[in-house]
mmCIF file of C-alpha atoms in Angstrom:
data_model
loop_
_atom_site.group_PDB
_atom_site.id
_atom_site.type_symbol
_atom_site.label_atom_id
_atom_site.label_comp_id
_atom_site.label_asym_id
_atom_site.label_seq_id
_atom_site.Cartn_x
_atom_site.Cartn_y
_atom_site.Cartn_z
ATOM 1 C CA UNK K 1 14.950 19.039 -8.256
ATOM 2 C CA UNK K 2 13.653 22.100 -6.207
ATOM 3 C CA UNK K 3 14.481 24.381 -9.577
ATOM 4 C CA UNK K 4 11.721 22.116 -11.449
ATOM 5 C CA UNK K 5 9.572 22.054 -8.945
ATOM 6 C CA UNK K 6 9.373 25.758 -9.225
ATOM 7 C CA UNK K 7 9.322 25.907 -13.134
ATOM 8 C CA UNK K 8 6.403 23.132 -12.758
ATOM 9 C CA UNK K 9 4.401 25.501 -10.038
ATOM 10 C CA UNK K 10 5.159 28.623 -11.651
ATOM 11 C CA UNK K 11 3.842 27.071 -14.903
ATOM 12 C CA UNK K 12 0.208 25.714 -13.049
ATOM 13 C CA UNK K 13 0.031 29.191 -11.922
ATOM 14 C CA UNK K 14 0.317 30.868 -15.431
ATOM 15 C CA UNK K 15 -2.458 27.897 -16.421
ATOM 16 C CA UNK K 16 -5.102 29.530 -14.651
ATOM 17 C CA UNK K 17 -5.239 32.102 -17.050
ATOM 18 C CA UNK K 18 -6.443 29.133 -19.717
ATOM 19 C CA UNK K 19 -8.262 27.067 -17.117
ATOM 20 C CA UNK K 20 -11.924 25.985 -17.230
ATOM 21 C CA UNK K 21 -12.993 26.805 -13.833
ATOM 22 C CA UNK K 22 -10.849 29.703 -12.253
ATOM 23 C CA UNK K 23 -11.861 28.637 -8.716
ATOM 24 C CA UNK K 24 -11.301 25.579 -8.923
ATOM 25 C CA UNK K 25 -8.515 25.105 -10.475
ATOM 26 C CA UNK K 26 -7.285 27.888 -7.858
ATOM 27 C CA UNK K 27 -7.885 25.808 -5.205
ATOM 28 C CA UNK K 28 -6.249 22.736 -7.356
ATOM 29 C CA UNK K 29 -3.179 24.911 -7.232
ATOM 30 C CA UNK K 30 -3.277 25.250 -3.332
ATOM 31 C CA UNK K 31 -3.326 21.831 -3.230
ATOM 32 C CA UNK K 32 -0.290 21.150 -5.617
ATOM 33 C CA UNK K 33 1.380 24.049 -3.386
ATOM 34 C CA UNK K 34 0.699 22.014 0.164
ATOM 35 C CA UNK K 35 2.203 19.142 -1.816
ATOM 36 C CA UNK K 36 5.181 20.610 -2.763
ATOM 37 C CA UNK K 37 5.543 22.043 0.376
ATOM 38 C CA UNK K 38 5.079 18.473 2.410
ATOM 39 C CA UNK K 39 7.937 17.349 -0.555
ATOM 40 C CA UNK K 40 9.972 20.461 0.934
ATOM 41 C CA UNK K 41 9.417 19.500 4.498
ATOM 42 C CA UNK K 42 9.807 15.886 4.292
ATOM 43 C CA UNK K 43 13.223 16.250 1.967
ATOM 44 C CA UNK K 44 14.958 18.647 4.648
ATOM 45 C CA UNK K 45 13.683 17.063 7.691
ATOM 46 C CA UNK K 46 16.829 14.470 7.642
ATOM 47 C CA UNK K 47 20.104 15.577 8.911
ATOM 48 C CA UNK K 48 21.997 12.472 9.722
ATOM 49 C CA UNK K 49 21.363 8.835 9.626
ATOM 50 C CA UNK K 50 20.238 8.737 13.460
ATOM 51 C CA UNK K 51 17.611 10.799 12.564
ATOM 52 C CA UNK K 52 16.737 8.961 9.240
ATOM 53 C CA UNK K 53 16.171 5.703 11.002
ATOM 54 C CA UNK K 54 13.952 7.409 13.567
ATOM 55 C CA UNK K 55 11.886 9.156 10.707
ATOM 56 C CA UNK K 56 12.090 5.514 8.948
ATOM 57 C CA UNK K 57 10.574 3.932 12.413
ATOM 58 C CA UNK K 58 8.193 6.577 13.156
ATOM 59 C CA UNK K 59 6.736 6.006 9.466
ATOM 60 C CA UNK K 60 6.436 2.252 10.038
ATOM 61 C CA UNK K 61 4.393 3.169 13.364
ATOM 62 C CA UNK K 62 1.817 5.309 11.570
ATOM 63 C CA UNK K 63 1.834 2.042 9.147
ATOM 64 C CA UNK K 64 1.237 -0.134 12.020
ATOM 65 C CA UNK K 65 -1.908 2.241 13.114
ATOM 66 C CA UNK K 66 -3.067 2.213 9.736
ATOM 67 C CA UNK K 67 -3.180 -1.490 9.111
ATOM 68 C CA UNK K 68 -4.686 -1.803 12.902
ATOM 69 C CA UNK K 69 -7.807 0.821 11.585
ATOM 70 C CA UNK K 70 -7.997 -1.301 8.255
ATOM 71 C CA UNK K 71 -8.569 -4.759 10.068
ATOM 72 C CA UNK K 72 -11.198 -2.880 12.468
ATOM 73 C CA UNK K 73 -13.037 -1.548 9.654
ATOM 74 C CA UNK K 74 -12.784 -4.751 7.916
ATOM 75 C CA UNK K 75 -15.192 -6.604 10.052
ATOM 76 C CA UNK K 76 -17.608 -3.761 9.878
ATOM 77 C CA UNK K 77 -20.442 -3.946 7.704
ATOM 78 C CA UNK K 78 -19.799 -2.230 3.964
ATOM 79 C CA UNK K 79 -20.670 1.399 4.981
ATOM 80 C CA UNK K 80 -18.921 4.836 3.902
ATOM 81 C CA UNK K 81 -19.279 6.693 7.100
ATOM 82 C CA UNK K 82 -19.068 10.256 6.039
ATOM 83 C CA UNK K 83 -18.596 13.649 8.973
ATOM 84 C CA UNK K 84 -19.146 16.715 8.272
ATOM 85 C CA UNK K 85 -16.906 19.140 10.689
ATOM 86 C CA UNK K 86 -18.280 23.249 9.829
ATOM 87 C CA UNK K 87 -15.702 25.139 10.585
ATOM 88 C CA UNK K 88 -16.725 28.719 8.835
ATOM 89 C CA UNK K 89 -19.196 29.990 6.981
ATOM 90 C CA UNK K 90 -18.590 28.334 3.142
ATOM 91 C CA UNK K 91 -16.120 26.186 4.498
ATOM 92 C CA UNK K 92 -16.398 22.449 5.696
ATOM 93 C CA UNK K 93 -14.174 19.549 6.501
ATOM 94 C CA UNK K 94 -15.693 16.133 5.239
ATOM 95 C CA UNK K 95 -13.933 12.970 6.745
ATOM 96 C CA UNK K 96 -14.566 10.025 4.623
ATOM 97 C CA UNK K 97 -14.178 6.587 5.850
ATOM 98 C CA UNK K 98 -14.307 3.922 3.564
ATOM 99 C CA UNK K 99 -14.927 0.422 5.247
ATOM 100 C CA UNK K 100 -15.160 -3.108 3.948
ATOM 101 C CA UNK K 101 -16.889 -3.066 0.599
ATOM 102 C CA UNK K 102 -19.012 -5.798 -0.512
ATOM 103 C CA UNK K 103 -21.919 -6.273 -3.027
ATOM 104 C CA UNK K 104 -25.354 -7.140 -2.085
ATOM 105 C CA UNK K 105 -24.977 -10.421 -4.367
ATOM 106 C CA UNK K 106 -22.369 -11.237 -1.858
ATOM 107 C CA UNK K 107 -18.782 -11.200 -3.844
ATOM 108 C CA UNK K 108 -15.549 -11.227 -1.941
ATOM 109 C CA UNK K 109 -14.842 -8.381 0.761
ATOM 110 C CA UNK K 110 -12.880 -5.656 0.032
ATOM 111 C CA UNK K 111 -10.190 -3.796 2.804
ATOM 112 C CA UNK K 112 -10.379 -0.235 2.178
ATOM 113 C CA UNK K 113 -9.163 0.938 5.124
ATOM 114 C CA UNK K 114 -9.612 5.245 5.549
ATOM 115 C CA UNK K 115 -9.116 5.827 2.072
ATOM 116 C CA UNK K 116 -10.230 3.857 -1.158
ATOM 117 C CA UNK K 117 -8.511 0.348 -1.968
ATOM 118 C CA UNK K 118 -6.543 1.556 -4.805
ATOM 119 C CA UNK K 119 -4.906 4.460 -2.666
ATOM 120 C CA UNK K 120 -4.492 2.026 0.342
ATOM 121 C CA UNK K 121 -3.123 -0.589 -1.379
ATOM 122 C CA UNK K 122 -0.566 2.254 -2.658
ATOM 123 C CA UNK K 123 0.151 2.957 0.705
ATOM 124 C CA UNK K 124 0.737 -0.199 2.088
ATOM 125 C CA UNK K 125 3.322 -0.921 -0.337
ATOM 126 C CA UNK K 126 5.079 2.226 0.217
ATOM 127 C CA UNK K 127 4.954 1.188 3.979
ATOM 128 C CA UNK K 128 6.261 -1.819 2.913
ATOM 129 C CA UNK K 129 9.402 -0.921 1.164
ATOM 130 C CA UNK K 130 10.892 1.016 4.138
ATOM 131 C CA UNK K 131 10.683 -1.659 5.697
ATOM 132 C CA UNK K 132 12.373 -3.646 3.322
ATOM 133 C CA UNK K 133 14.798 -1.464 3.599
ATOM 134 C CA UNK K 134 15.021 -1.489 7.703
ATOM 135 C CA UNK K 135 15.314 -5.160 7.139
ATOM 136 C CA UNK K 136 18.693 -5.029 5.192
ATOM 137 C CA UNK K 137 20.454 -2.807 7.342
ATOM 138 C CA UNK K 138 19.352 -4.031 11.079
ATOM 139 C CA UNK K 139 21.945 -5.429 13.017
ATOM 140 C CA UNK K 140 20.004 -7.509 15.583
ATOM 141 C CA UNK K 141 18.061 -10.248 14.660
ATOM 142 C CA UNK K 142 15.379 -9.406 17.326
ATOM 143 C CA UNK K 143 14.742 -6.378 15.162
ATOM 144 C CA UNK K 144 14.860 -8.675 12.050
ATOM 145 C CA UNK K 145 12.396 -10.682 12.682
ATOM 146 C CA UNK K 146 10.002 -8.160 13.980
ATOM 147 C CA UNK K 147 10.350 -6.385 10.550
ATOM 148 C CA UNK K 148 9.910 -9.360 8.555
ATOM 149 C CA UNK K 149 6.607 -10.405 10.956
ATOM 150 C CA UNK K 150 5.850 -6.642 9.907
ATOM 151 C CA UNK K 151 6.485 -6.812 6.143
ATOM 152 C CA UNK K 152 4.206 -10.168 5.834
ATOM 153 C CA UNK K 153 1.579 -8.274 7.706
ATOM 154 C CA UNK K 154 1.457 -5.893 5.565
ATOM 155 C CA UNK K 155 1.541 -7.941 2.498
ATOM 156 C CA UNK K 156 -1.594 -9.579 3.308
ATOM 157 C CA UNK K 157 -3.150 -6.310 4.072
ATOM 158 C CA UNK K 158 -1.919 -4.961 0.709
ATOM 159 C CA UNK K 159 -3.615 -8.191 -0.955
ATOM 160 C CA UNK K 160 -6.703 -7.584 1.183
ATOM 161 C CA UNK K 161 -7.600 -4.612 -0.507
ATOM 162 C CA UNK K 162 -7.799 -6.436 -3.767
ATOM 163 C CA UNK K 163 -6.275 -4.023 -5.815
ATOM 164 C CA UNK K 164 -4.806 -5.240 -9.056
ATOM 165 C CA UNK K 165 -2.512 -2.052 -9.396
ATOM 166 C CA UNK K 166 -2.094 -2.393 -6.087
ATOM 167 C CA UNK K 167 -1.343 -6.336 -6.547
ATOM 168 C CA UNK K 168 1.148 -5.417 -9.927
ATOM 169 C CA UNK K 169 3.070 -2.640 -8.035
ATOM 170 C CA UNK K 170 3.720 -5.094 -5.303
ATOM 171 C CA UNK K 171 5.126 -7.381 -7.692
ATOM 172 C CA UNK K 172 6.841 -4.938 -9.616
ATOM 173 C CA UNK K 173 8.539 -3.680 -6.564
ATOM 174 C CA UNK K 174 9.675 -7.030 -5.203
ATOM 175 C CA UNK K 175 11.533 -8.088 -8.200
ATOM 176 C CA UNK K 176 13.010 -5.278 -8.504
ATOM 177 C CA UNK K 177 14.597 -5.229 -4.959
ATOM 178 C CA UNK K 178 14.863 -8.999 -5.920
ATOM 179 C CA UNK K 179 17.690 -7.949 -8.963
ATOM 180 C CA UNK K 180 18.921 -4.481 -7.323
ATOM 181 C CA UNK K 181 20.147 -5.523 -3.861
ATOM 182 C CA UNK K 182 23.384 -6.665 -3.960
ATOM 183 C CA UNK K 183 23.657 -9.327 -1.328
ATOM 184 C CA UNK K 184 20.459 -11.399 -2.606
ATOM 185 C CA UNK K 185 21.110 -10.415 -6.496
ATOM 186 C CA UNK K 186 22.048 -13.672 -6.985
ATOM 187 C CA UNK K 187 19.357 -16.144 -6.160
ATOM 188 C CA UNK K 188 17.042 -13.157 -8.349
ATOM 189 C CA UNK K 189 15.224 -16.011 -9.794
ATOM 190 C CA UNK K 190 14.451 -18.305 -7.444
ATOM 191 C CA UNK K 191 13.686 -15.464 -5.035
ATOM 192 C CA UNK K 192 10.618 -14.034 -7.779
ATOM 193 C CA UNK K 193 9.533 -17.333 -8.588
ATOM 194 C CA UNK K 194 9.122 -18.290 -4.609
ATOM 195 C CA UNK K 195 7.787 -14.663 -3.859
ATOM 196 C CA UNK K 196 4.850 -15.229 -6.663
ATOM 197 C CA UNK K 197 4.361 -18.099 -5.366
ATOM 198 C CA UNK K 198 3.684 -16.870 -1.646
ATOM 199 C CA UNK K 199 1.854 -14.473 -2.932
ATOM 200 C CA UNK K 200 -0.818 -16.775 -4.687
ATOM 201 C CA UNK K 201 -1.083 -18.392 -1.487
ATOM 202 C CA UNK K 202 -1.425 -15.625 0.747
ATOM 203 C CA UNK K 203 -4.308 -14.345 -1.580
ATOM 204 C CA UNK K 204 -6.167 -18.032 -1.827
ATOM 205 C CA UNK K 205 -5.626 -18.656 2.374
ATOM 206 C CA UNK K 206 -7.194 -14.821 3.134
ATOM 207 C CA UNK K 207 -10.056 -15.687 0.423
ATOM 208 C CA UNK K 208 -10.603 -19.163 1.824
ATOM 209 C CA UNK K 209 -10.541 -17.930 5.840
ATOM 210 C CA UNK K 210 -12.268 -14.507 5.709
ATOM 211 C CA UNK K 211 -15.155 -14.982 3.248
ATOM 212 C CA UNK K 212 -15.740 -18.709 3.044
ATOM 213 C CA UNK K 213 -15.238 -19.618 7.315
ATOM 214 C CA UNK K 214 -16.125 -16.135 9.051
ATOM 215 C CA UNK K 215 -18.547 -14.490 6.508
ATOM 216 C CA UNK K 216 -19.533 -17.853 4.570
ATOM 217 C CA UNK K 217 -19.188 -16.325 1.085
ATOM 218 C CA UNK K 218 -18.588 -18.912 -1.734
ATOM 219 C CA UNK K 219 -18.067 -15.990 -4.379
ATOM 220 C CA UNK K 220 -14.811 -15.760 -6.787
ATOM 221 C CA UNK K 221 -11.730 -13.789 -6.114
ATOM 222 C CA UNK K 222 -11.531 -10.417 -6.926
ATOM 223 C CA UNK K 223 -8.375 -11.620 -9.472
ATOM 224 C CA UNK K 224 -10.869 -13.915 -11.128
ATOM 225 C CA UNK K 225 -13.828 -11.450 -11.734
ATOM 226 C CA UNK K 226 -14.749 -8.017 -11.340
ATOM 227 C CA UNK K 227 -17.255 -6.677 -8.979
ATOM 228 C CA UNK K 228 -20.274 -5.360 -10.535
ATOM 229 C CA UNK K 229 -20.418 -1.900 -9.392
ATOM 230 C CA UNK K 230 -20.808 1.814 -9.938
ATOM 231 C CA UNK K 231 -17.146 2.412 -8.448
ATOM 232 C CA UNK K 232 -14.714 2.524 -11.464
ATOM 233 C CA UNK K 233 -13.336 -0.416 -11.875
ATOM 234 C CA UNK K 234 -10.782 -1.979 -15.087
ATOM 235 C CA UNK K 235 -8.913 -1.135 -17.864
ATOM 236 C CA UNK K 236 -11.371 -0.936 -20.390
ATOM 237 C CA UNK K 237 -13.184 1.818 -18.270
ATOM 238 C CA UNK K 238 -10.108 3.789 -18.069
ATOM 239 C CA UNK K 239 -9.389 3.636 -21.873
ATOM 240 C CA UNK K 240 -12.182 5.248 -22.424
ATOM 241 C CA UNK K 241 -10.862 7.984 -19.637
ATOM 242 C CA UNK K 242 -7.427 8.197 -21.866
ATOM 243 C CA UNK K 243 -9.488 8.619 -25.160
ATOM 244 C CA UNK K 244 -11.897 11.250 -23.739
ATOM 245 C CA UNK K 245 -8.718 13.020 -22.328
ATOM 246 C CA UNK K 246 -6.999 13.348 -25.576
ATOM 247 C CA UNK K 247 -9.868 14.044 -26.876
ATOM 248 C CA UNK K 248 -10.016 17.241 -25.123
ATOM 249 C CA UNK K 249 -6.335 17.996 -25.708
ATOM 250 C CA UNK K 250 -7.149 19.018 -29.416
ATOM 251 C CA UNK K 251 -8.202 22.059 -27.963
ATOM 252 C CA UNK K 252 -5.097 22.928 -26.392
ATOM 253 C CA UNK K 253 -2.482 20.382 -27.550
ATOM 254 C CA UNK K 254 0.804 22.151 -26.189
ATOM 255 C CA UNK K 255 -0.938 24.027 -23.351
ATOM 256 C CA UNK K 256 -2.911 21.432 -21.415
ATOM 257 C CA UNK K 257 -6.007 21.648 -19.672
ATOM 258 C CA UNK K 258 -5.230 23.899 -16.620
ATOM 259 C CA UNK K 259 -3.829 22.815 -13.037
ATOM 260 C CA UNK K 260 -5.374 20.049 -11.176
ATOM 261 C CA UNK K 261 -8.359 17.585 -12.030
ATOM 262 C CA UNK K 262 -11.005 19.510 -12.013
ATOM 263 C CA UNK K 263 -10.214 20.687 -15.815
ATOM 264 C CA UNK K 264 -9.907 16.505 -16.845
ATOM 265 C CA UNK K 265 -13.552 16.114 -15.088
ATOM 266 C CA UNK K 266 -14.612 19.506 -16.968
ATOM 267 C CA UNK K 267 -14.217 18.130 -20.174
ATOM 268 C CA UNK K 268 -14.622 13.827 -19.450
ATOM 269 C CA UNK K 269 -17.056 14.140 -16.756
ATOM 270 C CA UNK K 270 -14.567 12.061 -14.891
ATOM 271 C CA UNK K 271 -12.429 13.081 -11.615
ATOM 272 C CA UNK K 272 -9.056 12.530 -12.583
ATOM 273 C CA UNK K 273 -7.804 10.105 -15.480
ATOM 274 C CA UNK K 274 -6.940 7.202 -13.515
ATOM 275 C CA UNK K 275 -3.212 7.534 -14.325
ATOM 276 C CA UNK K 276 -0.112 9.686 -13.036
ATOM 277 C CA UNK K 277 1.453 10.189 -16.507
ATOM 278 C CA UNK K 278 -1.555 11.203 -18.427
ATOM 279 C CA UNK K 279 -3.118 12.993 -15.681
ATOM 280 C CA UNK K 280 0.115 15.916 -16.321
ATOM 281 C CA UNK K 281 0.310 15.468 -19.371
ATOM 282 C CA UNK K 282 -3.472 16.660 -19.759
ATOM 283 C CA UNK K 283 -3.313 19.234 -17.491
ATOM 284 C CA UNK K 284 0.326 20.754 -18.524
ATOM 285 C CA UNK K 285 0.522 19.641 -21.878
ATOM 286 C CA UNK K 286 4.546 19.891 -23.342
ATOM 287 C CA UNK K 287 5.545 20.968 -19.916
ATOM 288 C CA UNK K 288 3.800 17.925 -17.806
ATOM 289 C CA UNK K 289 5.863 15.505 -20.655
ATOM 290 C CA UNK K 290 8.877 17.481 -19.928
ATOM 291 C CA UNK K 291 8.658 16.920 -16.057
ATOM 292 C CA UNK K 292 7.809 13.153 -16.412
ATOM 293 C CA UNK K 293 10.840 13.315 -18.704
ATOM 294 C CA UNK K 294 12.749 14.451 -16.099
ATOM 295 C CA UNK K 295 11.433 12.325 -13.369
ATOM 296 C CA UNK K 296 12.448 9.389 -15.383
ATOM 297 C CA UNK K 297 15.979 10.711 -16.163
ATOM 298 C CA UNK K 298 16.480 11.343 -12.436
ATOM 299 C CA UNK K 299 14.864 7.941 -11.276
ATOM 300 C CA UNK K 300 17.457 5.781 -13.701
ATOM 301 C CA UNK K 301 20.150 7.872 -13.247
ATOM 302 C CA UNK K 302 20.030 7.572 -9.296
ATOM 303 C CA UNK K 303 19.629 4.062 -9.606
ATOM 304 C CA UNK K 304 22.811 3.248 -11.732
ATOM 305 C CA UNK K 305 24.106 5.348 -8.762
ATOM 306 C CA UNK K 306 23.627 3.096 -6.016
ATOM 307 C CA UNK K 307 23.049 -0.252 -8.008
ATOM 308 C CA UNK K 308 26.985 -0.853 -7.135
ATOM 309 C CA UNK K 309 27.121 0.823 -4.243
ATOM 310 C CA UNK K 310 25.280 -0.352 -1.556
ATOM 311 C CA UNK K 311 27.797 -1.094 1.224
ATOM 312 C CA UNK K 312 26.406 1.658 3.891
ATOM 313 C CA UNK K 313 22.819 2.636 5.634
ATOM 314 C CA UNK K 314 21.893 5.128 2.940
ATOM 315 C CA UNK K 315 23.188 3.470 0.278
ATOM 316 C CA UNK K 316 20.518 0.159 0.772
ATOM 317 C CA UNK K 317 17.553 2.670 1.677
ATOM 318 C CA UNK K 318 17.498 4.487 -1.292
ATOM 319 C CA UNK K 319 17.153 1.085 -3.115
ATOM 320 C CA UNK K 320 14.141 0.678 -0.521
ATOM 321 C CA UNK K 321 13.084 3.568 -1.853
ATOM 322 C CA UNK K 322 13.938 3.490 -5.535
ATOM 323 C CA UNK K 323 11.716 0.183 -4.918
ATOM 324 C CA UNK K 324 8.751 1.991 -3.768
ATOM 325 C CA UNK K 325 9.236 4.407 -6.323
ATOM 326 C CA UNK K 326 8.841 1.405 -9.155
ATOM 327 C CA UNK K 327 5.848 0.832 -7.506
ATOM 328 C CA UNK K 328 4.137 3.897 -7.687
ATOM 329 C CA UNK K 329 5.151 3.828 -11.153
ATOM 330 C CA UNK K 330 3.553 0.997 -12.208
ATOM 331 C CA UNK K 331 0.172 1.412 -10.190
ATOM 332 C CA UNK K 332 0.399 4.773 -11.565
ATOM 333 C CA UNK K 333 -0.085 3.394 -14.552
ATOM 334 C CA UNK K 334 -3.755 2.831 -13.834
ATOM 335 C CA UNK K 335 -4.638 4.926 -11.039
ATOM 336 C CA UNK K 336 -3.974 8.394 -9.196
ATOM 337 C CA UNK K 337 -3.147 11.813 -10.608
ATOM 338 C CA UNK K 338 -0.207 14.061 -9.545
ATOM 339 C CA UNK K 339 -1.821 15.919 -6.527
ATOM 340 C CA UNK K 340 -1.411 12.942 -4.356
ATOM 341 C CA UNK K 341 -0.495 14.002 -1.557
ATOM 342 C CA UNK K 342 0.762 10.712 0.007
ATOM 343 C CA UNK K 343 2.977 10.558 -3.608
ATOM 344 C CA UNK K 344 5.103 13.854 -2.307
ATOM 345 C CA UNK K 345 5.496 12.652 0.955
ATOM 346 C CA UNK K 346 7.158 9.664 0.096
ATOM 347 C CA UNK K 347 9.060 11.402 -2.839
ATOM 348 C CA UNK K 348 10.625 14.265 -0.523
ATOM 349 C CA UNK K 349 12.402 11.175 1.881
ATOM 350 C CA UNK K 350 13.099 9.179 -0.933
ATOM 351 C CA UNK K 351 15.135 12.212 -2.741
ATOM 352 C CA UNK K 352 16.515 13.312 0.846
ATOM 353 C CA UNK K 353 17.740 9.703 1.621
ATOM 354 C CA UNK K 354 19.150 9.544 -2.202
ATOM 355 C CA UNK K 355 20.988 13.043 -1.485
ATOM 356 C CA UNK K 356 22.697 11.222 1.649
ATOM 357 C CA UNK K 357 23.786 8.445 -0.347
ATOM 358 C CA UNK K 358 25.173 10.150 -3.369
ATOM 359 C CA UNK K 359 27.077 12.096 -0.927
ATOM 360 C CA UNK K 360 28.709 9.068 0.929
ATOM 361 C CA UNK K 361 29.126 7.709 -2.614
ATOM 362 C CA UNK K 362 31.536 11.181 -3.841
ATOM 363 C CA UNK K 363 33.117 11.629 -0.469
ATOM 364 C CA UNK K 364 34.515 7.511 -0.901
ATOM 365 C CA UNK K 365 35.723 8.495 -4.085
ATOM 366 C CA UNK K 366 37.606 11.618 -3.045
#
């Protein structure tokens, strides 16, 4: 993994001698450098499993914190409060805060919480599958059924924010640890079919409470219609993302773009392209479908790892994980691009807690 890493920086630093926008795409390259180093950090941090589980706890805190800000902001009225902080010359730090968003016609409320709804929906689920995962291997039931009071918490917030990626990954993510962990594998169907199920009604109880009782708003579901907006919103929007983006690929086909988004929004006028996959593959061309290639490889191969082995602590996080992986798969289908910093994070303890288990799993066979 670390080896292509480097081959994938060493490559976005040879880019910027074909990118659009040599500063900016310099600074792009910082930014994929911080990323890879918080991947670096977070994937060496571990170094047992008392230490995992305190990492794993101290995560679900900073969840906690973060769902506590969302429901604050959620009651506030739809504002982006924006502060500037100067701290030299040509250099300022702008703190965005993203609260509820609704229309002026009055359509359903939106929980953004600090960041956009798509990225905090992303989030949420992440936060989500560790806890999963703390779920399955806790031995007291106090601790239980404080993690499953914290899992449907944060399943309504996730729902709040009205995401459908968001909504999809969530879905994705629960069948899959639905079908993957062992000790449930078996009830797989009924377990999807009831977990739909409470999903729908979660959804239709927050619609019915929150916008109909406390802010009297008799306005569809963000499921049923889309909010009439300048934020970009859809598929069909983001088609038309992928089309421009190819578009500009003729011009360098096996090259790509140049390192980071500013080269997709240099030749779409758009920020990024609104998906993981295409958002290397237009900026690194043959070598961005070469590291999703890999990605992939190492994804199903390290699942076939621990699909039958899942009788120790590691062993049932790194399904947790492999989980939360699926999901930023399949949100990354429609939204994000590769210098997500958030993305690394999670990728450097999901690799790290892998490494543990795969270890475990060649030491029993010894």
């Amino acid at each position: 993994m670390n080896f292509i890493l480097i081959l994938l920086l060493f490559y976005a630093t040879l880019s910027l001698l074909w990118a659009p926008d040599f500063k900016h795409n310099f600074f792009q390259l910082a930014l994929l450098s911080s990323n890879m180093a918080i991947f670096a950090i977070a994937f060496n941090t571990i170094s047992d499993q008392n230490m995992h589980k305190k990492v794993m706890f101290f995560f679900l805190f900073c969840g906690m914190f973060y769902s506590f800000i969302a429901v604050i902001l959620y009651f506030i009225e739809p504002l982006v409060l924006v502060k500037s902080i100067r701290l030299f010359e040509d250099f300022s730090l702008n703190l965005k805060i993203f609260t509820s968003a609704i229309t002026k016609k009055g359509f359903i409320k939106r929980a953004s919480l600090i960041a956009n709804s798509n990225e905090s929906a992303l989030i949420l689920n992440l936060y989500i599958s560790i806890a999963t995962g703390l779920l399955f291997t806790a031995k007291k039931r106090l601790t239980q059924l404080l993690l499953a009071i914290l899992i449907a918490a944060l399943v309504s917030l996730s729902l709040l924010t009205m995401s459908r990626g968001g909504e999809v990954g969530l879905i994705a993510m629960g069948i899959f640890i639905f079908g993957a962990i062992i000790r449930i594998r078996k009830y797989f169907v009924v377990l999807s079919i009831l977990f739909l199920f409470v999903l729908i009604s979660i959804y239709q109880l927050e619609f019915f409470v929150l916008n109909r009782i406390l802010f009297s708003r008799d306005k569809p579901t963000r499921l049923a219609t889309t909010v009439k907006s300048k934020e970009v919103q859809g598929v069909g929007i983001r088609l038309e993302f992928w089309k421009a983006g190819f578009k500009s690929m003729k011009k360098s086909p096996l090259s790509g773009a140049g390192v980071g988004v500013g080269s997709f929004k240099y030749y779409t006028l758009v920020n990024h392209a609104h998906n993981i996959y295409l958002s290397l593959i237009f900026d690194f061309g043959i070598a961005g479908v070469l590291f999703l290639f890999f990605i992939a490889r190492f994804v199903l191969y390290e699942f076939s790892t621990v699909f039958k082995n899942q009788s120790s602590y590691f062993q049932i996080m790194s399904v947790a994980f492999l989980a939360g992986l699926v999901s930023i798969g399949v949100h990354g289908l429609v939204d994000f691009e590769y210098n997500t910093p958030f993305i690394w994070l999670y990728s450097g303890l999901a690799v790290s807690t892998i490494n543990f288990a795969k270890q475990e799993i060649i030491q029993a066979s010894c």
